[in-house]
Amino acid sequence: METYKHKKATKAEIDDALNELCIMNWDTEFRVVFQSDDMGEHVVVAFEGEVPEDSKDKIRTPYLGWRVIRMVVPVGYLAAFYPLVEKQ
């Protein structure tokens, strides 16, 4: 059973928080993606080309109660596999 010092944020809350953090700090293509593995559900922040140097200091895990993985993907990967979609 998992225990947290604080209540775990909802998916919408962690998504909003990480998107705002990335937009305010780095001028690079990124996506916030939810995935799961043997340890359960987690959040992936995928950056194209390289992970920003200071991202390890700014995106610490756990973040709002979520396990966060920073990942680097090739340029063009995010547009191909995670295209931006306008919210209606």
mmCIF file of N, CA, C and O in Angstrom:
data_model
loop_
_atom_site.group_PDB
_atom_site.id
_atom_site.type_symbol
_atom_site.label_atom_id
_atom_site.label_comp_id
_atom_site.label_asym_id
_atom_site.label_seq_id
_atom_site.Cartn_x
_atom_site.Cartn_y
_atom_site.Cartn_z
ATOM 1 N N MET A 1 0.831 -1.178 0.000
ATOM 2 C CA MET A 1 0.000 0.000 0.000
ATOM 3 C C MET A 1 0.880 1.247 0.000
ATOM 4 O O MET A 1 1.814 1.356 0.774
ATOM 5 N N GLU A 2 0.591 2.179 -0.908
ATOM 6 C CA GLU A 2 1.378 3.398 -1.016
ATOM 7 C C GLU A 2 0.891 4.424 0.003
ATOM 8 O O GLU A 2 -0.303 4.558 0.243
ATOM 9 N N THR A 3 1.838 5.146 0.586
ATOM 10 C CA THR A 3 1.474 6.225 1.489
ATOM 11 C C THR A 3 2.170 7.491 1.029
ATOM 12 O O THR A 3 3.290 7.461 0.531
ATOM 13 N N TYR A 4 1.504 8.617 1.174
ATOM 14 C CA TYR A 4 2.041 9.902 0.764
ATOM 15 C C TYR A 4 1.893 10.886 1.910
ATOM 16 O O TYR A 4 0.942 10.809 2.680
ATOM 17 N N LYS A 5 2.830 11.824 2.000
ATOM 18 C CA LYS A 5 2.731 12.875 3.009
ATOM 19 C C LYS A 5 1.547 13.785 2.697
ATOM 20 O O LYS A 5 0.930 14.329 3.582
ATOM 21 N N HIS A 6 1.271 13.951 1.410
ATOM 22 C CA HIS A 6 0.182 14.804 0.956
ATOM 23 C C HIS A 6 -0.705 13.990 0.029
ATOM 24 O O HIS A 6 -0.302 12.970 -0.513
ATOM 25 N N LYS A 7 -1.901 14.484 -0.173
ATOM 26 C CA LYS A 7 -2.830 13.817 -1.079
ATOM 27 C C LYS A 7 -2.254 13.808 -2.499
ATOM 28 O O LYS A 7 -1.703 14.799 -2.959
ATOM 29 N N LYS A 8 -2.379 12.690 -3.180
ATOM 30 C CA LYS A 8 -1.907 12.570 -4.562
ATOM 31 C C LYS A 8 -2.789 13.426 -5.461
ATOM 32 O O LYS A 8 -4.013 13.357 -5.398
ATOM 33 N N ALA A 9 -2.156 14.218 -6.304
ATOM 34 C CA ALA A 9 -2.888 15.085 -7.224
ATOM 35 C C ALA A 9 -3.645 14.252 -8.250
ATOM 36 O O ALA A 9 -3.251 13.124 -8.570
ATOM 37 N N THR A 10 -4.707 14.819 -8.787
ATOM 38 C CA THR A 10 -5.432 14.145 -9.865
ATOM 39 C C THR A 10 -4.584 14.199 -11.136
ATOM 40 O O THR A 10 -3.628 14.978 -11.225
ATOM 41 N N LYS A 11 -4.967 13.415 -12.133
ATOM 42 C CA LYS A 11 -4.256 13.444 -13.408
ATOM 43 C C LYS A 11 -4.302 14.834 -14.022
ATOM 44 O O LYS A 11 -3.306 15.321 -14.558
ATOM 45 N N ALA A 12 -5.444 15.483 -13.949
ATOM 46 C CA ALA A 12 -5.584 16.832 -14.513
ATOM 47 C C ALA A 12 -4.666 17.815 -13.789
ATOM 48 O O ALA A 12 -4.031 18.666 -14.424
ATOM 49 N N GLU A 13 -4.577 17.706 -12.470
ATOM 50 C CA GLU A 13 -3.736 18.620 -11.687
ATOM 51 C C GLU A 13 -2.254 18.436 -12.003
ATOM 52 O O GLU A 13 -1.532 19.414 -12.201
ATOM 53 N N ILE A 14 -1.788 17.196 -12.052
ATOM 54 C CA ILE A 14 -0.366 16.955 -12.335
ATOM 55 C C ILE A 14 -0.046 17.322 -13.779
ATOM 56 O O ILE A 14 1.010 17.882 -14.069
ATOM 57 N N ASP A 15 -0.976 17.052 -14.698
ATOM 58 C CA ASP A 15 -0.785 17.411 -16.098
ATOM 59 C C ASP A 15 -0.653 18.931 -16.231
ATOM 60 O O ASP A 15 0.276 19.421 -16.882
ATOM 61 N N ASP A 16 -1.554 19.673 -15.624
ATOM 62 C CA ASP A 16 -1.498 21.142 -15.670
ATOM 63 C C ASP A 16 -0.217 21.674 -15.042
ATOM 64 O O ASP A 16 0.439 22.565 -15.584
ATOM 65 N N ALA A 17 0.150 21.132 -13.881
ATOM 66 C CA ALA A 17 1.332 21.615 -13.162
ATOM 67 C C ALA A 17 2.610 21.374 -13.965
ATOM 68 O O ALA A 17 3.464 22.260 -14.074
ATOM 69 N N LEU A 18 2.761 20.183 -14.536
ATOM 70 C CA LEU A 18 3.973 19.877 -15.296
ATOM 71 C C LEU A 18 4.017 20.643 -16.613
ATOM 72 O O LEU A 18 5.088 21.097 -17.028
ATOM 73 N N ASN A 19 2.870 20.808 -17.274
ATOM 74 C CA ASN A 19 2.852 21.601 -18.498
ATOM 75 C C ASN A 19 3.254 23.041 -18.206
ATOM 76 O O ASN A 19 4.065 23.623 -18.932
ATOM 77 N N GLU A 20 2.703 23.626 -17.158
ATOM 78 C CA GLU A 20 3.055 25.000 -16.801
ATOM 79 C C GLU A 20 4.539 25.116 -16.459
ATOM 80 O O GLU A 20 5.221 26.039 -16.909
ATOM 81 N N LEU A 21 5.060 24.173 -15.691
ATOM 82 C CA LEU A 21 6.474 24.183 -15.312
ATOM 83 C C LEU A 21 7.369 24.122 -16.547
ATOM 84 O O LEU A 21 8.324 24.899 -16.673
ATOM 85 N N CYS A 22 7.055 23.234 -17.479
ATOM 86 C CA CYS A 22 7.878 23.082 -18.688
ATOM 87 C C CYS A 22 7.786 24.312 -19.587
ATOM 88 O O CYS A 22 8.799 24.771 -20.122
ATOM 89 N N ILE A 23 6.596 24.849 -19.739
ATOM 90 C CA ILE A 23 6.417 26.034 -20.582
ATOM 91 C C ILE A 23 7.176 27.229 -20.015
ATOM 92 O O ILE A 23 7.812 27.987 -20.750
ATOM 93 N N MET A 24 7.123 27.405 -18.711
ATOM 94 C CA MET A 24 7.751 28.567 -18.069
ATOM 95 C C MET A 24 9.283 28.464 -18.012
ATOM 96 O O MET A 24 9.962 29.480 -17.927
ATOM 97 N N ASN A 25 9.828 27.249 -18.067
ATOM 98 C CA ASN A 25 11.261 27.081 -17.851
ATOM 99 C C ASN A 25 12.082 26.712 -19.078
ATOM 100 O O ASN A 25 13.285 26.982 -19.102
ATOM 101 N N TRP A 26 11.479 26.063 -20.075
ATOM 102 C CA TRP A 26 12.284 25.570 -21.184
ATOM 103 C C TRP A 26 11.609 25.842 -22.526
ATOM 104 O O TRP A 26 10.406 25.677 -22.669
ATOM 105 N N ASP A 27 12.427 26.210 -23.494
ATOM 106 C CA ASP A 27 11.932 26.442 -24.847
ATOM 107 C C ASP A 27 12.288 25.220 -25.696
ATOM 108 O O ASP A 27 13.183 25.264 -26.546
ATOM 109 N N THR A 28 11.600 24.125 -25.422
ATOM 110 C CA THR A 28 11.855 22.882 -26.123
ATOM 111 C C THR A 28 10.549 22.109 -26.265
ATOM 112 O O THR A 28 9.614 22.317 -25.491
ATOM 113 N N GLU A 29 10.482 21.254 -27.253
ATOM 114 C CA GLU A 29 9.281 20.436 -27.451
ATOM 115 C C GLU A 29 9.214 19.384 -26.354
ATOM 116 O O GLU A 29 10.208 18.723 -26.033
ATOM 117 N N PHE A 30 8.031 19.214 -25.753
ATOM 118 C CA PHE A 30 7.849 18.236 -24.684
ATOM 119 C C PHE A 30 6.400 17.750 -24.693
ATOM 120 O O PHE A 30 5.525 18.357 -25.293
ATOM 121 N N ARG A 31 6.158 16.637 -23.995
ATOM 122 C CA ARG A 31 4.803 16.153 -23.749
ATOM 123 C C ARG A 31 4.768 15.545 -22.350
ATOM 124 O O ARG A 31 5.737 14.949 -21.889
ATOM 125 N N VAL A 32 3.624 15.670 -21.703
ATOM 126 C CA VAL A 32 3.360 15.001 -20.432
ATOM 127 C C VAL A 32 2.456 13.821 -20.760
ATOM 128 O O VAL A 32 1.382 13.993 -21.331
ATOM 129 N N VAL A 33 2.918 12.617 -20.423
ATOM 130 C CA VAL A 33 2.225 11.390 -20.815
ATOM 131 C C VAL A 33 2.067 10.492 -19.589
ATOM 132 O O VAL A 33 3.003 10.366 -18.793
ATOM 133 N N PHE A 34 0.921 9.860 -19.463
ATOM 134 C CA PHE A 34 0.698 8.903 -18.380
ATOM 135 C C PHE A 34 0.964 7.500 -18.901
ATOM 136 O O PHE A 34 0.475 7.118 -19.958
ATOM 137 N N GLN A 35 1.757 6.740 -18.140
ATOM 138 C CA GLN A 35 2.081 5.362 -18.499
ATOM 139 C C GLN A 35 2.038 4.513 -17.234
ATOM 140 O O GLN A 35 1.891 5.027 -16.122
ATOM 141 N N SER A 36 2.194 3.212 -17.402
ATOM 142 C CA SER A 36 2.264 2.325 -16.238
ATOM 143 C C SER A 36 3.284 1.229 -16.500
ATOM 144 O O SER A 36 3.608 0.919 -17.643
ATOM 145 N N ASP A 37 3.806 0.705 -15.414
ATOM 146 C CA ASP A 37 4.748 -0.398 -15.479
ATOM 147 C C ASP A 37 4.507 -1.294 -14.266
ATOM 148 O O ASP A 37 3.466 -1.188 -13.619
ATOM 149 N N ASP A 38 5.463 -2.139 -13.929
ATOM 150 C CA ASP A 38 5.300 -3.071 -12.808
ATOM 151 C C ASP A 38 5.131 -2.359 -11.464
ATOM 152 O O ASP A 38 4.629 -2.952 -10.522
ATOM 153 N N MET A 39 5.550 -1.111 -11.379
ATOM 154 C CA MET A 39 5.420 -0.359 -10.129
ATOM 155 C C MET A 39 4.151 0.481 -10.103
ATOM 156 O O MET A 39 3.897 1.191 -9.147
ATOM 157 N N GLY A 40 3.352 0.449 -11.157
ATOM 158 C CA GLY A 40 2.095 1.180 -11.194
ATOM 159 C C GLY A 40 2.134 2.347 -12.161
ATOM 160 O O GLY A 40 3.026 2.476 -12.997
ATOM 161 N N GLU A 41 1.145 3.211 -12.022
ATOM 162 C CA GLU A 41 1.012 4.348 -12.932
ATOM 163 C C GLU A 41 2.012 5.448 -12.576
ATOM 164 O O GLU A 41 2.299 5.692 -11.408
ATOM 165 N N HIS A 42 2.532 6.106 -13.604
ATOM 166 C CA HIS A 42 3.483 7.196 -13.412
ATOM 167 C C HIS A 42 3.324 8.219 -14.532
ATOM 168 O O HIS A 42 2.582 7.995 -15.481
ATOM 169 N N VAL A 43 4.017 9.331 -14.386
ATOM 170 C CA VAL A 43 3.980 10.406 -15.380
ATOM 171 C C VAL A 43 5.334 10.459 -16.077
ATOM 172 O O VAL A 43 6.374 10.409 -15.429
ATOM 173 N N VAL A 44 5.308 10.571 -17.395
ATOM 174 C CA VAL A 44 6.531 10.734 -18.175
ATOM 175 C C VAL A 44 6.522 12.143 -18.764
ATOM 176 O O VAL A 44 5.528 12.573 -19.337
ATOM 177 N N VAL A 45 7.633 12.854 -18.576
ATOM 178 C CA VAL A 45 7.818 14.125 -19.267
ATOM 179 C C VAL A 45 8.853 13.836 -20.350
ATOM 180 O O VAL A 45 10.027 13.591 -20.053
ATOM 181 N N ALA A 46 8.391 13.803 -21.602
ATOM 182 C CA ALA A 46 9.252 13.461 -22.729
ATOM 183 C C ALA A 46 9.735 14.740 -23.407
ATOM 184 O O ALA A 46 8.924 15.603 -23.760
ATOM 185 N N PHE A 47 11.043 14.866 -23.563
ATOM 186 C CA PHE A 47 11.666 16.017 -24.226
ATOM 187 C C PHE A 47 12.305 15.561 -25.523
ATOM 188 O O PHE A 47 12.926 14.503 -25.571
ATOM 189 N N GLU A 48 12.186 16.378 -26.572
ATOM 190 C CA GLU A 48 12.835 16.044 -27.839
ATOM 191 C C GLU A 48 14.293 16.493 -27.825
ATOM 192 O O GLU A 48 14.603 17.599 -27.390
ATOM 193 N N GLY A 49 15.166 15.636 -28.323
ATOM 194 C CA GLY A 49 16.579 15.972 -28.483
ATOM 195 C C GLY A 49 17.422 15.771 -27.245
ATOM 196 O O GLY A 49 18.342 14.976 -27.255
ATOM 197 N N GLU A 50 17.093 16.474 -26.178
ATOM 198 C CA GLU A 50 17.830 16.319 -24.917
ATOM 199 C C GLU A 50 16.971 16.794 -23.758
ATOM 200 O O GLU A 50 16.070 17.605 -23.932
ATOM 201 N N VAL A 51 17.277 16.269 -22.589
ATOM 202 C CA VAL A 51 16.573 16.685 -21.378
ATOM 203 C C VAL A 51 17.258 17.949 -20.861
ATOM 204 O O VAL A 51 18.491 17.981 -20.754
ATOM 205 N N PRO A 52 16.503 19.011 -20.565
ATOM 206 C CA PRO A 52 17.132 20.235 -20.048
ATOM 207 C C PRO A 52 17.961 19.946 -18.792
ATOM 208 O O PRO A 52 17.561 19.141 -17.941
ATOM 209 N N GLU A 53 19.124 20.613 -18.721
ATOM 210 C CA GLU A 53 20.068 20.352 -17.624
ATOM 211 C C GLU A 53 19.448 20.503 -16.246
ATOM 212 O O GLU A 53 19.687 19.686 -15.368
ATOM 213 N N ASP A 54 18.675 21.557 -16.036
ATOM 214 C CA ASP A 54 18.142 21.815 -14.702
ATOM 215 C C ASP A 54 16.802 21.126 -14.439
ATOM 216 O O ASP A 54 16.195 21.327 -13.398
ATOM 217 N N SER A 55 16.358 20.278 -15.367
ATOM 218 C CA SER A 55 15.065 19.620 -15.171
ATOM 219 C C SER A 55 15.083 18.651 -13.989
ATOM 220 O O SER A 55 14.062 18.452 -13.339
ATOM 221 N N LYS A 56 16.238 18.073 -13.695
ATOM 222 C CA LYS A 56 16.330 17.153 -12.560
ATOM 223 C C LYS A 56 16.082 17.893 -11.247
ATOM 224 O O LYS A 56 15.496 17.342 -10.329
ATOM 225 N N ASP A 57 16.491 19.149 -11.184
ATOM 226 C CA ASP A 57 16.267 19.947 -9.980
ATOM 227 C C ASP A 57 14.827 20.447 -9.886
ATOM 228 O O ASP A 57 14.280 20.586 -8.801
ATOM 229 N N LYS A 58 14.210 20.723 -11.021
ATOM 230 C CA LYS A 58 12.865 21.302 -11.034
ATOM 231 C C LYS A 58 11.760 20.257 -11.053
ATOM 232 O O LYS A 58 10.657 20.509 -10.578
ATOM 233 N N ILE A 59 12.034 19.088 -11.615
ATOM 234 C CA ILE A 59 11.038 18.003 -11.650
ATOM 235 C C ILE A 59 11.574 16.865 -10.796
ATOM 236 O O ILE A 59 12.270 15.984 -11.266
ATOM 237 N N ARG A 60 11.251 16.927 -9.529
ATOM 238 C CA ARG A 60 11.711 15.886 -8.609
ATOM 239 C C ARG A 60 10.602 14.858 -8.423
ATOM 240 O O ARG A 60 9.432 15.171 -8.520
ATOM 241 N N THR A 61 11.008 13.634 -8.170
ATOM 242 C CA THR A 61 10.017 12.588 -7.964
ATOM 243 C C THR A 61 10.043 12.169 -6.498
ATOM 244 O O THR A 61 11.140 12.060 -5.931
ATOM 245 N N PRO A 62 8.934 12.022 -5.821
ATOM 246 C CA PRO A 62 7.581 12.223 -6.329
ATOM 247 C C PRO A 62 7.259 13.714 -6.490
ATOM 248 O O PRO A 62 7.767 14.556 -5.750
ATOM 249 N N TYR A 63 6.416 13.998 -7.458
ATOM 250 C CA TYR A 63 5.968 15.359 -7.747
ATOM 251 C C TYR A 63 4.451 15.362 -7.596
ATOM 252 O O TYR A 63 3.760 14.670 -8.341
ATOM 253 N N LEU A 64 3.959 16.086 -6.610
ATOM 254 C CA LEU A 64 2.528 16.106 -6.280
ATOM 255 C C LEU A 64 1.991 14.690 -6.048
ATOM 256 O O LEU A 64 0.858 14.363 -6.376
ATOM 257 N N GLY A 65 2.848 13.830 -5.487
ATOM 258 C CA GLY A 65 2.444 12.466 -5.170
ATOM 259 C C GLY A 65 2.633 11.462 -6.292
ATOM 260 O O GLY A 65 2.355 10.278 -6.108
ATOM 261 N N TRP A 66 3.108 11.890 -7.452
ATOM 262 C CA TRP A 66 3.288 11.012 -8.610
ATOM 263 C C TRP A 66 4.766 10.703 -8.840
ATOM 264 O O TRP A 66 5.620 11.561 -8.680
ATOM 265 N N ARG A 67 5.030 9.480 -9.267
ATOM 266 C CA ARG A 67 6.371 9.120 -9.724
ATOM 267 C C ARG A 67 6.541 9.731 -11.115
ATOM 268 O O ARG A 67 5.688 9.581 -11.986
ATOM 269 N N VAL A 68 7.639 10.455 -11.317
ATOM 270 C CA VAL A 68 7.866 11.152 -12.582
ATOM 271 C C VAL A 68 9.151 10.631 -13.230
ATOM 272 O O VAL A 68 10.175 10.497 -12.572
ATOM 273 N N ILE A 69 9.070 10.369 -14.526
ATOM 274 C CA ILE A 69 10.228 9.929 -15.307
ATOM 275 C C ILE A 69 10.479 10.970 -16.384
ATOM 276 O O ILE A 69 9.564 11.349 -17.112
ATOM 277 N N ARG A 70 11.706 11.464 -16.457
ATOM 278 C CA ARG A 70 12.105 12.383 -17.537
ATOM 279 C C ARG A 70 12.713 11.526 -18.644
ATOM 280 O O ARG A 70 13.549 10.679 -18.384
ATOM 281 N N MET A 71 12.281 11.753 -19.883
ATOM 282 C CA MET A 71 12.720 10.895 -20.980
ATOM 283 C C MET A 71 13.111 11.745 -22.185
ATOM 284 O O MET A 71 12.476 12.761 -22.462
ATOM 285 N N VAL A 72 14.157 11.333 -22.874
ATOM 286 C CA VAL A 72 14.556 12.000 -24.114
ATOM 287 C C VAL A 72 14.116 11.138 -25.286
ATOM 288 O O VAL A 72 14.228 9.911 -25.240
ATOM 289 N N VAL A 73 13.547 11.803 -26.304
ATOM 290 C CA VAL A 73 13.110 11.110 -27.511
ATOM 291 C C VAL A 73 13.711 11.823 -28.719
ATOM 292 O O VAL A 73 14.081 12.994 -28.635
ATOM 293 N N PRO A 74 13.797 11.144 -29.868
ATOM 294 C CA PRO A 74 14.347 11.783 -31.064
ATOM 295 C C PRO A 74 13.462 12.934 -31.542
ATOM 296 O O PRO A 74 12.241 12.931 -31.328
ATOM 297 N N VAL A 75 14.074 13.902 -32.211
ATOM 298 C CA VAL A 75 13.336 15.027 -32.790
ATOM 299 C C VAL A 75 12.314 14.485 -33.789
ATOM 300 O O VAL A 75 12.627 13.629 -34.606
ATOM 301 N N GLY A 76 11.098 14.954 -33.702
ATOM 302 C CA GLY A 76 10.018 14.500 -34.566
ATOM 303 C C GLY A 76 9.149 13.409 -33.953
ATOM 304 O O GLY A 76 8.040 13.161 -34.411
ATOM 305 N N TYR A 77 9.636 12.751 -32.920
ATOM 306 C CA TYR A 77 8.918 11.642 -32.275
ATOM 307 C C TYR A 77 7.604 12.103 -31.663
ATOM 308 O O TYR A 77 6.570 11.448 -31.821
ATOM 309 N N LEU A 78 7.634 13.226 -30.963
ATOM 310 C CA LEU A 78 6.432 13.684 -30.268
ATOM 311 C C LEU A 78 5.324 14.068 -31.240
ATOM 312 O O LEU A 78 4.157 13.749 -31.017
ATOM 313 N N ALA A 79 5.676 14.736 -32.324
ATOM 314 C CA ALA A 79 4.667 15.113 -33.319
ATOM 315 C C ALA A 79 4.071 13.871 -33.983
ATOM 316 O O ALA A 79 2.871 13.838 -34.289
ATOM 317 N N ALA A 80 4.875 12.846 -34.163
ATOM 318 C CA ALA A 80 4.405 11.619 -34.816
ATOM 319 C C ALA A 80 3.544 10.759 -33.900
ATOM 320 O O ALA A 80 2.503 10.252 -34.312
ATOM 321 N N PHE A 81 3.957 10.596 -32.658
ATOM 322 C CA PHE A 81 3.269 9.661 -31.749
ATOM 323 C C PHE A 81 2.383 10.335 -30.712
ATOM 324 O O PHE A 81 1.497 9.692 -30.147
ATOM 325 N N TYR A 82 2.612 11.606 -30.417
ATOM 326 C CA TYR A 82 1.813 12.358 -29.446
ATOM 327 C C TYR A 82 1.490 13.732 -30.019
ATOM 328 O O TYR A 82 1.896 14.758 -29.465
ATOM 329 N N PRO A 83 0.737 13.786 -31.129
ATOM 330 C CA PRO A 83 0.435 15.094 -31.739
ATOM 331 C C PRO A 83 -0.398 15.961 -30.804
ATOM 332 O O PRO A 83 -1.210 15.448 -30.036
ATOM 333 N N LEU A 84 -0.163 17.262 -30.862
ATOM 334 C CA LEU A 84 -0.944 18.188 -30.052
ATOM 335 C C LEU A 84 -2.366 18.243 -30.590
ATOM 336 O O LEU A 84 -2.589 18.306 -31.806
ATOM 337 N N VAL A 85 -3.318 18.227 -29.702
ATOM 338 C CA VAL A 85 -4.732 18.255 -30.075
ATOM 339 C C VAL A 85 -5.363 19.453 -29.375
ATOM 340 O O VAL A 85 -5.150 19.666 -28.185
ATOM 341 N N GLU A 86 -6.128 20.221 -30.126
ATOM 342 C CA GLU A 86 -6.803 21.379 -29.540
ATOM 343 C C GLU A 86 -7.917 20.911 -28.626
ATOM 344 O O GLU A 86 -8.689 20.016 -28.969
ATOM 345 N N LYS A 87 -7.975 21.514 -27.422
ATOM 346 C CA LYS A 87 -9.080 21.216 -26.502
ATOM 347 C C LYS A 87 -10.282 22.039 -26.894
ATOM 348 O O LYS A 87 -10.164 23.210 -27.202
ATOM 349 N N GLN A 88 -11.445 21.406 -26.912
ATOM 350 C CA GLN A 88 -12.666 22.116 -27.317
ATOM 351 C C GLN A 88 -13.496 22.481 -26.124
ATOM 352 O O GLN A 88 -13.530 21.919 -25.141
#
